[in-house]
Amino acid sequence: MKHLGLFAAGVLFGIAGLKILSSKDAKKVYSHTTAAVLRAKDCVMQAVTNVCEDAEDVYADAKDINERRAAEEDAEVIEDASEEKANEE
């Protein structure tokens, strides 16, 4: 008999829970919570976009620096070669 009473109480509790979760007030809470999550998602996506743009800028600057270094090293090699030719003559 005790088990039957616990089962009945569980069923009643479940039915009451479903009624509460499907009420208009609960639906308003769900809507407001979902709206807040969507706003947070937009904010996070904007931050991610900003980070990606900054990373692209850093990458482009790094490429420029390396290209300038390579050009300077090439110029030094050419200067060394021309000095060697002058010494040979």
PDB file of N, CA and C in Angstrom, residues 2-87:
ATOM      1  N   LYS A   2       2.027   1.193   0.683  1.00  0.00           N
ATOM      2  CA  LYS A   2       2.927   2.337   0.760  1.00  0.00           C
ATOM      3  C   LYS A   2       3.451   2.684  -0.631  1.00  0.00           C
ATOM      4  N   HIS A   3       3.784   1.671  -1.412  1.00  0.00           N
ATOM      5  CA  HIS A   3       4.310   1.889  -2.754  1.00  0.00           C
ATOM      6  C   HIS A   3       3.256   2.513  -3.667  1.00  0.00           C
ATOM      7  N   LEU A   4       2.028   2.090  -3.512  1.00  0.00           N
ATOM      8  CA  LEU A   4       0.941   2.643  -4.323  1.00  0.00           C
ATOM      9  C   LEU A   4       0.747   4.121  -3.994  1.00  0.00           C
ATOM     10  N   GLY A   5       0.851   4.479  -2.742  1.00  0.00           N
ATOM     11  CA  GLY A   5       0.727   5.875  -2.316  1.00  0.00           C
ATOM     12  C   GLY A   5       1.863   6.727  -2.866  1.00  0.00           C
ATOM     13  N   LEU A   6       3.084   6.186  -2.832  1.00  0.00           N
ATOM     14  CA  LEU A   6       4.225   6.923  -3.387  1.00  0.00           C
ATOM     15  C   LEU A   6       4.081   7.105  -4.894  1.00  0.00           C
ATOM     16  N   PHE A   7       3.593   6.067  -5.563  1.00  0.00           N
ATOM     17  CA  PHE A   7       3.387   6.162  -7.010  1.00  0.00           C
ATOM     18  C   PHE A   7       2.352   7.239  -7.333  1.00  0.00           C
ATOM     19  N   ALA A   8       1.236   7.238  -6.613  1.00  0.00           N
ATOM     20  CA  ALA A   8       0.163   8.220  -6.832  1.00  0.00           C
ATOM     21  C   ALA A   8       0.683   9.635  -6.568  1.00  0.00           C
ATOM     22  N   ALA A   9       1.473   9.785  -5.506  1.00  0.00           N
ATOM     23  CA  ALA A   9       2.028  11.110  -5.190  1.00  0.00           C
ATOM     24  C   ALA A   9       2.978  11.548  -6.302  1.00  0.00           C
ATOM     25  N   GLY A  10       3.768  10.632  -6.831  1.00  0.00           N
ATOM     26  CA  GLY A  10       4.679  10.953  -7.930  1.00  0.00           C
ATOM     27  C   GLY A  10       3.935  11.380  -9.179  1.00  0.00           C
ATOM     28  N   VAL A  11       2.863  10.674  -9.496  1.00  0.00           N
ATOM     29  CA  VAL A  11       2.051  11.021 -10.670  1.00  0.00           C
ATOM     30  C   VAL A  11       1.439  12.401 -10.486  1.00  0.00           C
ATOM     31  N   LEU A  12       0.886  12.672  -9.321  1.00  0.00           N
ATOM     32  CA  LEU A  12       0.280  13.990  -9.059  1.00  0.00           C
ATOM     33  C   LEU A  12       1.327  15.095  -9.127  1.00  0.00           C
ATOM     34  N   PHE A  13       2.491  14.822  -8.549  1.00  0.00           N
ATOM     35  CA  PHE A  13       3.578  15.802  -8.592  1.00  0.00           C
ATOM     36  C   PHE A  13       4.004  16.054 -10.036  1.00  0.00           C
ATOM     37  N   GLY A  14       4.089  15.003 -10.855  1.00  0.00           N
ATOM     38  CA  GLY A  14       4.459  15.140 -12.261  1.00  0.00           C
ATOM     39  C   GLY A  14       3.435  15.937 -13.043  1.00  0.00           C
ATOM     40  N   ILE A  15       2.161  15.666 -12.810  1.00  0.00           N
ATOM     41  CA  ILE A  15       1.093  16.399 -13.503  1.00  0.00           C
ATOM     42  C   ILE A  15       1.126  17.869 -13.106  1.00  0.00           C
ATOM     43  N   ALA A  16       1.313  18.149 -11.811  1.00  0.00           N
ATOM     44  CA  ALA A  16       1.378  19.537 -11.344  1.00  0.00           C
ATOM     45  C   ALA A  16       2.593  20.229 -11.965  1.00  0.00           C
ATOM     46  N   GLY A  17       3.716  19.516 -12.031  1.00  0.00           N
ATOM     47  CA  GLY A  17       4.920  20.087 -12.642  1.00  0.00           C
ATOM     48  C   GLY A  17       4.698  20.430 -14.102  1.00  0.00           C
ATOM     49  N   LEU A  18       4.057  19.543 -14.839  1.00  0.00           N
ATOM     50  CA  LEU A  18       3.769  19.818 -16.249  1.00  0.00           C
ATOM     51  C   LEU A  18       2.849  21.016 -16.412  1.00  0.00           C
ATOM     52  N   LYS A  19       1.853  21.123 -15.547  1.00  0.00           N
ATOM     53  CA  LYS A  19       0.944  22.278 -15.600  1.00  0.00           C
ATOM     54  C   LYS A  19       1.718  23.572 -15.359  1.00  0.00           C
ATOM     55  N   ILE A  20       2.608  23.544 -14.370  1.00  0.00           N
ATOM     56  CA  ILE A  20       3.384  24.748 -14.052  1.00  0.00           C
ATOM     57  C   ILE A  20       4.318  25.091 -15.205  1.00  0.00           C
ATOM     58  N   LEU A  21       5.001  24.094 -15.752  1.00  0.00           N
ATOM     59  CA  LEU A  21       5.971  24.335 -16.827  1.00  0.00           C
ATOM     60  C   LEU A  21       5.317  24.783 -18.127  1.00  0.00           C
ATOM     61  N   SER A  22       4.038  24.442 -18.312  1.00  0.00           N
ATOM     62  CA  SER A  22       3.370  24.843 -19.551  1.00  0.00           C
ATOM     63  C   SER A  22       2.441  26.038 -19.357  1.00  0.00           C
ATOM     64  N   SER A  23       2.518  26.700 -18.217  1.00  0.00           N
ATOM     65  CA  SER A  23       1.659  27.859 -17.967  1.00  0.00           C
ATOM     66  C   SER A  23       2.141  29.070 -18.768  1.00  0.00           C
ATOM     67  N   LYS A  24       1.271  30.065 -18.877  1.00  0.00           N
ATOM     68  CA  LYS A  24       1.619  31.289 -19.616  1.00  0.00           C
ATOM     69  C   LYS A  24       2.795  32.010 -18.972  1.00  0.00           C
ATOM     70  N   ASP A  25       2.820  32.058 -17.646  1.00  0.00           N
ATOM     71  CA  ASP A  25       3.922  32.717 -16.944  1.00  0.00           C
ATOM     72  C   ASP A  25       5.246  32.025 -17.227  1.00  0.00           C
ATOM     73  N   ALA A  26       5.221  30.704 -17.225  1.00  0.00           N
ATOM     74  CA  ALA A  26       6.449  29.959 -17.514  1.00  0.00           C
ATOM     75  C   ALA A  26       6.899  30.219 -18.952  1.00  0.00           C
ATOM     76  N   LYS A  27       5.961  30.282 -19.867  1.00  0.00           N
ATOM     77  CA  LYS A  27       6.303  30.553 -21.267  1.00  0.00           C
ATOM     78  C   LYS A  27       6.917  31.942 -21.421  1.00  0.00           C
ATOM     79  N   LYS A  28       6.434  32.911 -20.621  1.00  0.00           N
ATOM     80  CA  LYS A  28       7.037  34.244 -20.650  1.00  0.00           C
ATOM     81  C   LYS A  28       8.489  34.180 -20.175  1.00  0.00           C
ATOM     82  N   VAL A  29       8.719  33.420 -19.119  1.00  0.00           N
ATOM     83  CA  VAL A  29      10.081  33.261 -18.601  1.00  0.00           C
ATOM     84  C   VAL A  29      10.960  32.622 -19.667  1.00  0.00           C
ATOM     85  N   TYR A  30      10.457  31.585 -20.330  1.00  0.00           N
ATOM     86  CA  TYR A  30      11.221  30.927 -21.391  1.00  0.00           C
ATOM     87  C   TYR A  30      11.553  31.908 -22.512  1.00  0.00           C
ATOM     88  N   SER A  31      10.565  32.724 -22.894  1.00  0.00           N
ATOM     89  CA  SER A  31      10.780  33.689 -23.976  1.00  0.00           C
ATOM     90  C   SER A  31      11.829  34.728 -23.604  1.00  0.00           C
ATOM     91  N   HIS A  32      11.745  35.244 -22.386  1.00  0.00           N
ATOM     92  CA  HIS A  32      12.712  36.244 -21.939  1.00  0.00           C
ATOM     93  C   HIS A  32      14.119  35.637 -21.810  1.00  0.00           C
ATOM     94  N   THR A  33      14.169  34.412 -21.324  1.00  0.00           N
ATOM     95  CA  THR A  33      15.466  33.739 -21.202  1.00  0.00           C
ATOM     96  C   THR A  33      16.074  33.495 -22.578  1.00  0.00           C
ATOM     97  N   THR A  34      15.256  33.043 -23.511  1.00  0.00           N
ATOM     98  CA  THR A  34      15.744  32.802 -24.877  1.00  0.00           C
ATOM     99  C   THR A  34      16.202  34.100 -25.527  1.00  0.00           C
ATOM    100  N   ALA A  35      15.467  35.185 -25.317  1.00  0.00           N
ATOM    101  CA  ALA A  35      15.869  36.484 -25.863  1.00  0.00           C
ATOM    102  C   ALA A  35      17.209  36.922 -25.286  1.00  0.00           C
ATOM    103  N   ALA A  36      17.414  36.703 -23.990  1.00  0.00           N
ATOM    104  CA  ALA A  36      18.681  37.075 -23.362  1.00  0.00           C
ATOM    105  C   ALA A  36      19.823  36.240 -23.930  1.00  0.00           C
ATOM    106  N   VAL A  37      19.576  34.965 -24.157  1.00  0.00           N
ATOM    107  CA  VAL A  37      20.609  34.097 -24.736  1.00  0.00           C
ATOM    108  C   VAL A  37      20.958  34.557 -26.145  1.00  0.00           C
ATOM    109  N   LEU A  38      19.963  34.937 -26.929  1.00  0.00           N
ATOM    110  CA  LEU A  38      20.228  35.423 -28.292  1.00  0.00           C
ATOM    111  C   LEU A  38      21.028  36.717 -28.277  1.00  0.00           C
ATOM    112  N   ARG A  39      20.717  37.613 -27.325  1.00  0.00           N
ATOM    113  CA  ARG A  39      21.496  38.849 -27.213  1.00  0.00           C
ATOM    114  C   ARG A  39      22.935  38.533 -26.831  1.00  0.00           C
ATOM    115  N   ALA A  40      23.114  37.603 -25.913  1.00  0.00           N
ATOM    116  CA  ALA A  40      24.466  37.214 -25.495  1.00  0.00           C
ATOM    117  C   ALA A  40      25.221  36.597 -26.673  1.00  0.00           C
ATOM    118  N   LYS A  41      24.529  35.796 -27.468  1.00  0.00           N
ATOM    119  CA  LYS A  41      25.152  35.179 -28.641  1.00  0.00           C
ATOM    120  C   LYS A  41      25.627  36.259 -29.608  1.00  0.00           C
ATOM    121  N   ASP A  42      24.794  37.266 -29.841  1.00  0.00           N
ATOM    122  CA  ASP A  42      25.195  38.361 -30.734  1.00  0.00           C
ATOM    123  C   ASP A  42      26.429  39.075 -30.203  1.00  0.00           C
ATOM    124  N   CYS A  43      26.465  39.302 -28.905  1.00  0.00           N
ATOM    125  CA  CYS A  43      27.607  39.978 -28.282  1.00  0.00           C
ATOM    126  C   CYS A  43      28.876  39.140 -28.432  1.00  0.00           C
ATOM    127  N   VAL A  44      28.759  37.844 -28.192  1.00  0.00           N
ATOM    128  CA  VAL A  44      29.916  36.956 -28.310  1.00  0.00           C
ATOM    129  C   VAL A  44      30.386  36.896 -29.761  1.00  0.00           C
ATOM    130  N   MET A  45      29.466  36.806 -30.692  1.00  0.00           N
ATOM    131  CA  MET A  45      29.845  36.729 -32.106  1.00  0.00           C
ATOM    132  C   MET A  45      30.541  38.017 -32.552  1.00  0.00           C
ATOM    133  N   GLN A  46      30.112  39.171 -32.043  1.00  0.00           N
ATOM    134  CA  GLN A  46      30.771  40.432 -32.366  1.00  0.00           C
ATOM    135  C   GLN A  46      32.193  40.441 -31.819  1.00  0.00           C
ATOM    136  N   ALA A  47      32.365  39.940 -30.600  1.00  0.00           N
ATOM    137  CA  ALA A  47      33.707  39.872 -30.005  1.00  0.00           C
ATOM    138  C   ALA A  47      34.600  38.934 -30.806  1.00  0.00           C
ATOM    139  N   VAL A  48      34.067  37.810 -31.245  1.00  0.00           N
ATOM    140  CA  VAL A  48      34.842  36.858 -32.049  1.00  0.00           C
ATOM    141  C   VAL A  48      35.245  37.507 -33.373  1.00  0.00           C
ATOM    142  N   THR A  49      34.330  38.234 -33.982  1.00  0.00           N
ATOM    143  CA  THR A  49      34.635  38.918 -35.241  1.00  0.00           C
ATOM    144  C   THR A  49      35.761  39.928 -35.042  1.00  0.00           C
ATOM    145  N   ASN A  50      35.705  40.684 -33.951  1.00  0.00           N
ATOM    146  CA  ASN A  50      36.754  41.664 -33.669  1.00  0.00           C
ATOM    147  C   ASN A  50      38.107  40.986 -33.473  1.00  0.00           C
ATOM    148  N   VAL A  51      38.116  39.877 -32.748  1.00  0.00           N
ATOM    149  CA  VAL A  51      39.371  39.153 -32.517  1.00  0.00           C
ATOM    150  C   VAL A  51      39.923  38.629 -33.841  1.00  0.00           C
ATOM    151  N   CYS A  52      39.060  38.098 -34.694  1.00  0.00           N
ATOM    152  CA  CYS A  52      39.505  37.585 -35.996  1.00  0.00           C
ATOM    153  C   CYS A  52      40.093  38.707 -36.851  1.00  0.00           C
ATOM    154  N   GLU A  53      39.440  39.859 -36.859  1.00  0.00           N
ATOM    155  CA  GLU A  53      39.959  40.982 -37.638  1.00  0.00           C
ATOM    156  C   GLU A  53      41.318  41.440 -37.108  1.00  0.00           C
ATOM    157  N   ASP A  54      41.446  41.489 -35.790  1.00  0.00           N
ATOM    158  CA  ASP A  54      42.729  41.879 -35.196  1.00  0.00           C
ATOM    159  C   ASP A  54      43.813  40.861 -35.536  1.00  0.00           C
ATOM    160  N   ALA A  55      43.464  39.591 -35.515  1.00  0.00           N
ATOM    161  CA  ALA A  55      44.438  38.547 -35.844  1.00  0.00           C
ATOM    162  C   ALA A  55      44.874  38.660 -37.305  1.00  0.00           C
ATOM    163  N   GLU A  56      43.945  38.986 -38.190  1.00  0.00           N
ATOM    164  CA  GLU A  56      44.299  39.175 -39.603  1.00  0.00           C
ATOM    165  C   GLU A  56      45.254  40.352 -39.767  1.00  0.00           C
ATOM    166  N   ASP A  57      45.013  41.431 -39.015  1.00  0.00           N
ATOM    167  CA  ASP A  57      45.909  42.594 -39.069  1.00  0.00           C
ATOM    168  C   ASP A  57      47.312  42.236 -38.585  1.00  0.00           C
ATOM    169  N   VAL A  58      47.382  41.498 -37.483  1.00  0.00           N
ATOM    170  CA  VAL A  58      48.679  41.087 -36.944  1.00  0.00           C
ATOM    171  C   VAL A  58      49.400  40.196 -37.953  1.00  0.00           C
ATOM    172  N   TYR A  59      48.683  39.279 -38.573  1.00  0.00           N
ATOM    173  CA  TYR A  59      49.274  38.377 -39.559  1.00  0.00           C
ATOM    174  C   TYR A  59      49.817  39.168 -40.752  1.00  0.00           C
ATOM    175  N   ALA A  60      49.043  40.141 -41.236  1.00  0.00           N
ATOM    176  CA  ALA A  60      49.492  40.953 -42.365  1.00  0.00           C
ATOM    177  C   ALA A  60      50.740  41.761 -41.991  1.00  0.00           C
ATOM    178  N   ASP A  61      50.760  42.331 -40.795  1.00  0.00           N
ATOM    179  CA  ASP A  61      51.942  43.074 -40.337  1.00  0.00           C
ATOM    180  C   ASP A  61      53.166  42.168 -40.239  1.00  0.00           C
ATOM    181  N   ALA A  62      52.975  40.957 -39.727  1.00  0.00           N
ATOM    182  CA  ALA A  62      54.085  40.018 -39.609  1.00  0.00           C
ATOM    183  C   ALA A  62      54.627  39.650 -40.983  1.00  0.00           C
ATOM    184  N   LYS A  63      53.743  39.446 -41.953  1.00  0.00           N
ATOM    185  CA  LYS A  63      54.196  39.141 -43.312  1.00  0.00           C
ATOM    186  C   LYS A  63      55.002  40.298 -43.893  1.00  0.00           C
ATOM    187  N   ASP A  64      54.531  41.522 -43.659  1.00  0.00           N
ATOM    188  CA  ASP A  64      55.264  42.704 -44.149  1.00  0.00           C
ATOM    189  C   ASP A  64      56.651  42.788 -43.525  1.00  0.00           C
ATOM    190  N   ILE A  65      56.721  42.546 -42.230  1.00  0.00           N
ATOM    191  CA  ILE A  65      58.016  42.591 -41.539  1.00  0.00           C
ATOM    192  C   ILE A  65      58.967  41.559 -42.133  1.00  0.00           C
ATOM    193  N   ASN A  66      58.488  40.358 -42.343  1.00  0.00           N
ATOM    194  CA  ASN A  66      59.336  39.301 -42.908  1.00  0.00           C
ATOM    195  C   ASN A  66      59.757  39.615 -44.345  1.00  0.00           C
ATOM    196  N   GLU A  67      58.875  40.210 -45.123  1.00  0.00           N
ATOM    197  CA  GLU A  67      59.232  40.586 -46.492  1.00  0.00           C
ATOM    198  C   GLU A  67      60.312  41.673 -46.491  1.00  0.00           C
ATOM    199  N   ARG A  68      60.177  42.651 -45.587  1.00  0.00           N
ATOM    200  CA  ARG A  68      61.193  43.695 -45.491  1.00  0.00           C
ATOM    201  C   ARG A  68      62.538  43.124 -45.055  1.00  0.00           C
ATOM    202  N   ARG A  69      62.508  42.212 -44.095  1.00  0.00           N
ATOM    203  CA  ARG A  69      63.755  41.579 -43.641  1.00  0.00           C
ATOM    204  C   ARG A  69      64.410  40.808 -44.776  1.00  0.00           C
ATOM    205  N   ALA A  70      63.607  40.077 -45.531  1.00  0.00           N
ATOM    206  CA  ALA A  70      64.155  39.295 -46.635  1.00  0.00           C
ATOM    207  C   ALA A  70      64.756  40.223 -47.687  1.00  0.00           C
ATOM    208  N   ALA A  71      64.090  41.350 -47.967  1.00  0.00           N
ATOM    209  CA  ALA A  71      64.616  42.310 -48.939  1.00  0.00           C
ATOM    210  C   ALA A  71      65.935  42.904 -48.434  1.00  0.00           C
ATOM    211  N   GLU A  72      66.007  43.220 -47.139  1.00  0.00           N
ATOM    212  CA  GLU A  72      67.251  43.756 -46.576  1.00  0.00           C
ATOM    213  C   GLU A  72      68.378  42.724 -46.653  1.00  0.00           C
ATOM    214  N   GLU A  73      68.069  41.465 -46.358  1.00  0.00           N
ATOM    215  CA  GLU A  73      69.081  40.419 -46.444  1.00  0.00           C
ATOM    216  C   GLU A  73      69.553  40.231 -47.888  1.00  0.00           C
ATOM    217  N   ASP A  74      68.648  40.299 -48.845  1.00  0.00           N
ATOM    218  CA  ASP A  74      69.021  40.199 -50.255  1.00  0.00           C
ATOM    219  C   ASP A  74      69.918  41.361 -50.658  1.00  0.00           C
ATOM    220  N   ALA A  75      69.595  42.556 -50.155  1.00  0.00           N
ATOM    221  CA  ALA A  75      70.411  43.730 -50.477  1.00  0.00           C
ATOM    222  C   ALA A  75      71.821  43.562 -49.906  1.00  0.00           C
ATOM    223  N   GLU A  76      71.941  42.989 -48.705  1.00  0.00           N
ATOM    224  CA  GLU A  76      73.255  42.762 -48.109  1.00  0.00           C
ATOM    225  C   GLU A  76      74.050  41.748 -48.922  1.00  0.00           C
ATOM    226  N   VAL A  77      73.391  40.720 -49.416  1.00  0.00           N
ATOM    227  CA  VAL A  77      74.076  39.709 -50.223  1.00  0.00           C
ATOM    228  C   VAL A  77      74.578  40.337 -51.522  1.00  0.00           C
ATOM    229  N   ILE A  78      73.770  41.178 -52.134  1.00  0.00           N
ATOM    230  CA  ILE A  78      74.177  41.845 -53.377  1.00  0.00           C
ATOM    231  C   ILE A  78      75.361  42.772 -53.113  1.00  0.00           C
ATOM    232  N   GLU A  79      75.320  43.508 -51.987  1.00  0.00           N
ATOM    233  CA  GLU A  79      76.427  44.404 -51.642  1.00  0.00           C
ATOM    234  C   GLU A  79      77.713  43.611 -51.415  1.00  0.00           C
ATOM    235  N   ASP A  80      77.615  42.490 -50.730  1.00  0.00           N
ATOM    236  CA  ASP A  80      78.789  41.651 -50.486  1.00  0.00           C
ATOM    237  C   ASP A  80      79.362  41.139 -51.805  1.00  0.00           C
ATOM    238  N   ALA A  81      78.492  40.740 -52.711  1.00  0.00           N
ATOM    239  CA  ALA A  81      78.955  40.220 -53.998  1.00  0.00           C
ATOM    240  C   ALA A  81      79.648  41.319 -54.796  1.00  0.00           C
ATOM    241  N   SER A  82      79.106  42.537 -54.748  1.00  0.00           N
ATOM    242  CA  SER A  82      79.716  43.627 -55.500  1.00  0.00           C
ATOM    243  C   SER A  82      81.067  44.009 -54.883  1.00  0.00           C
ATOM    244  N   GLU A  83      81.194  43.909 -53.561  1.00  0.00           N
ATOM    245  CA  GLU A  83      82.480  44.205 -52.906  1.00  0.00           C
ATOM    246  C   GLU A  83      83.528  43.153 -53.307  1.00  0.00           C
ATOM    247  N   GLU A  84      83.097  41.903 -53.407  1.00  0.00           N
ATOM    248  CA  GLU A  84      84.016  40.848 -53.802  1.00  0.00           C
ATOM    249  C   GLU A  84      84.516  41.072 -55.236  1.00  0.00           C
ATOM    250  N   LYS A  85      83.637  41.481 -56.130  1.00  0.00           N
ATOM    251  CA  LYS A  85      84.016  41.746 -57.515  1.00  0.00           C
ATOM    252  C   LYS A  85      85.004  42.911 -57.565  1.00  0.00           C
ATOM    253  N   ALA A  86      84.773  43.949 -56.766  1.00  0.00           N
ATOM    254  CA  ALA A  86      85.676  45.106 -56.761  1.00  0.00           C
ATOM    255  C   ALA A  86      87.052  44.692 -56.244  1.00  0.00           C
ATOM    256  N   ASN A  87      87.105  43.821 -55.262  1.00  0.00           N
ATOM    257  CA  ASN A  87      88.383  43.371 -54.726  1.00  0.00           C
ATOM    258  C   ASN A  87      89.145  42.493 -55.731  1.00  0.00           C
TER     259      ASN A  87
END
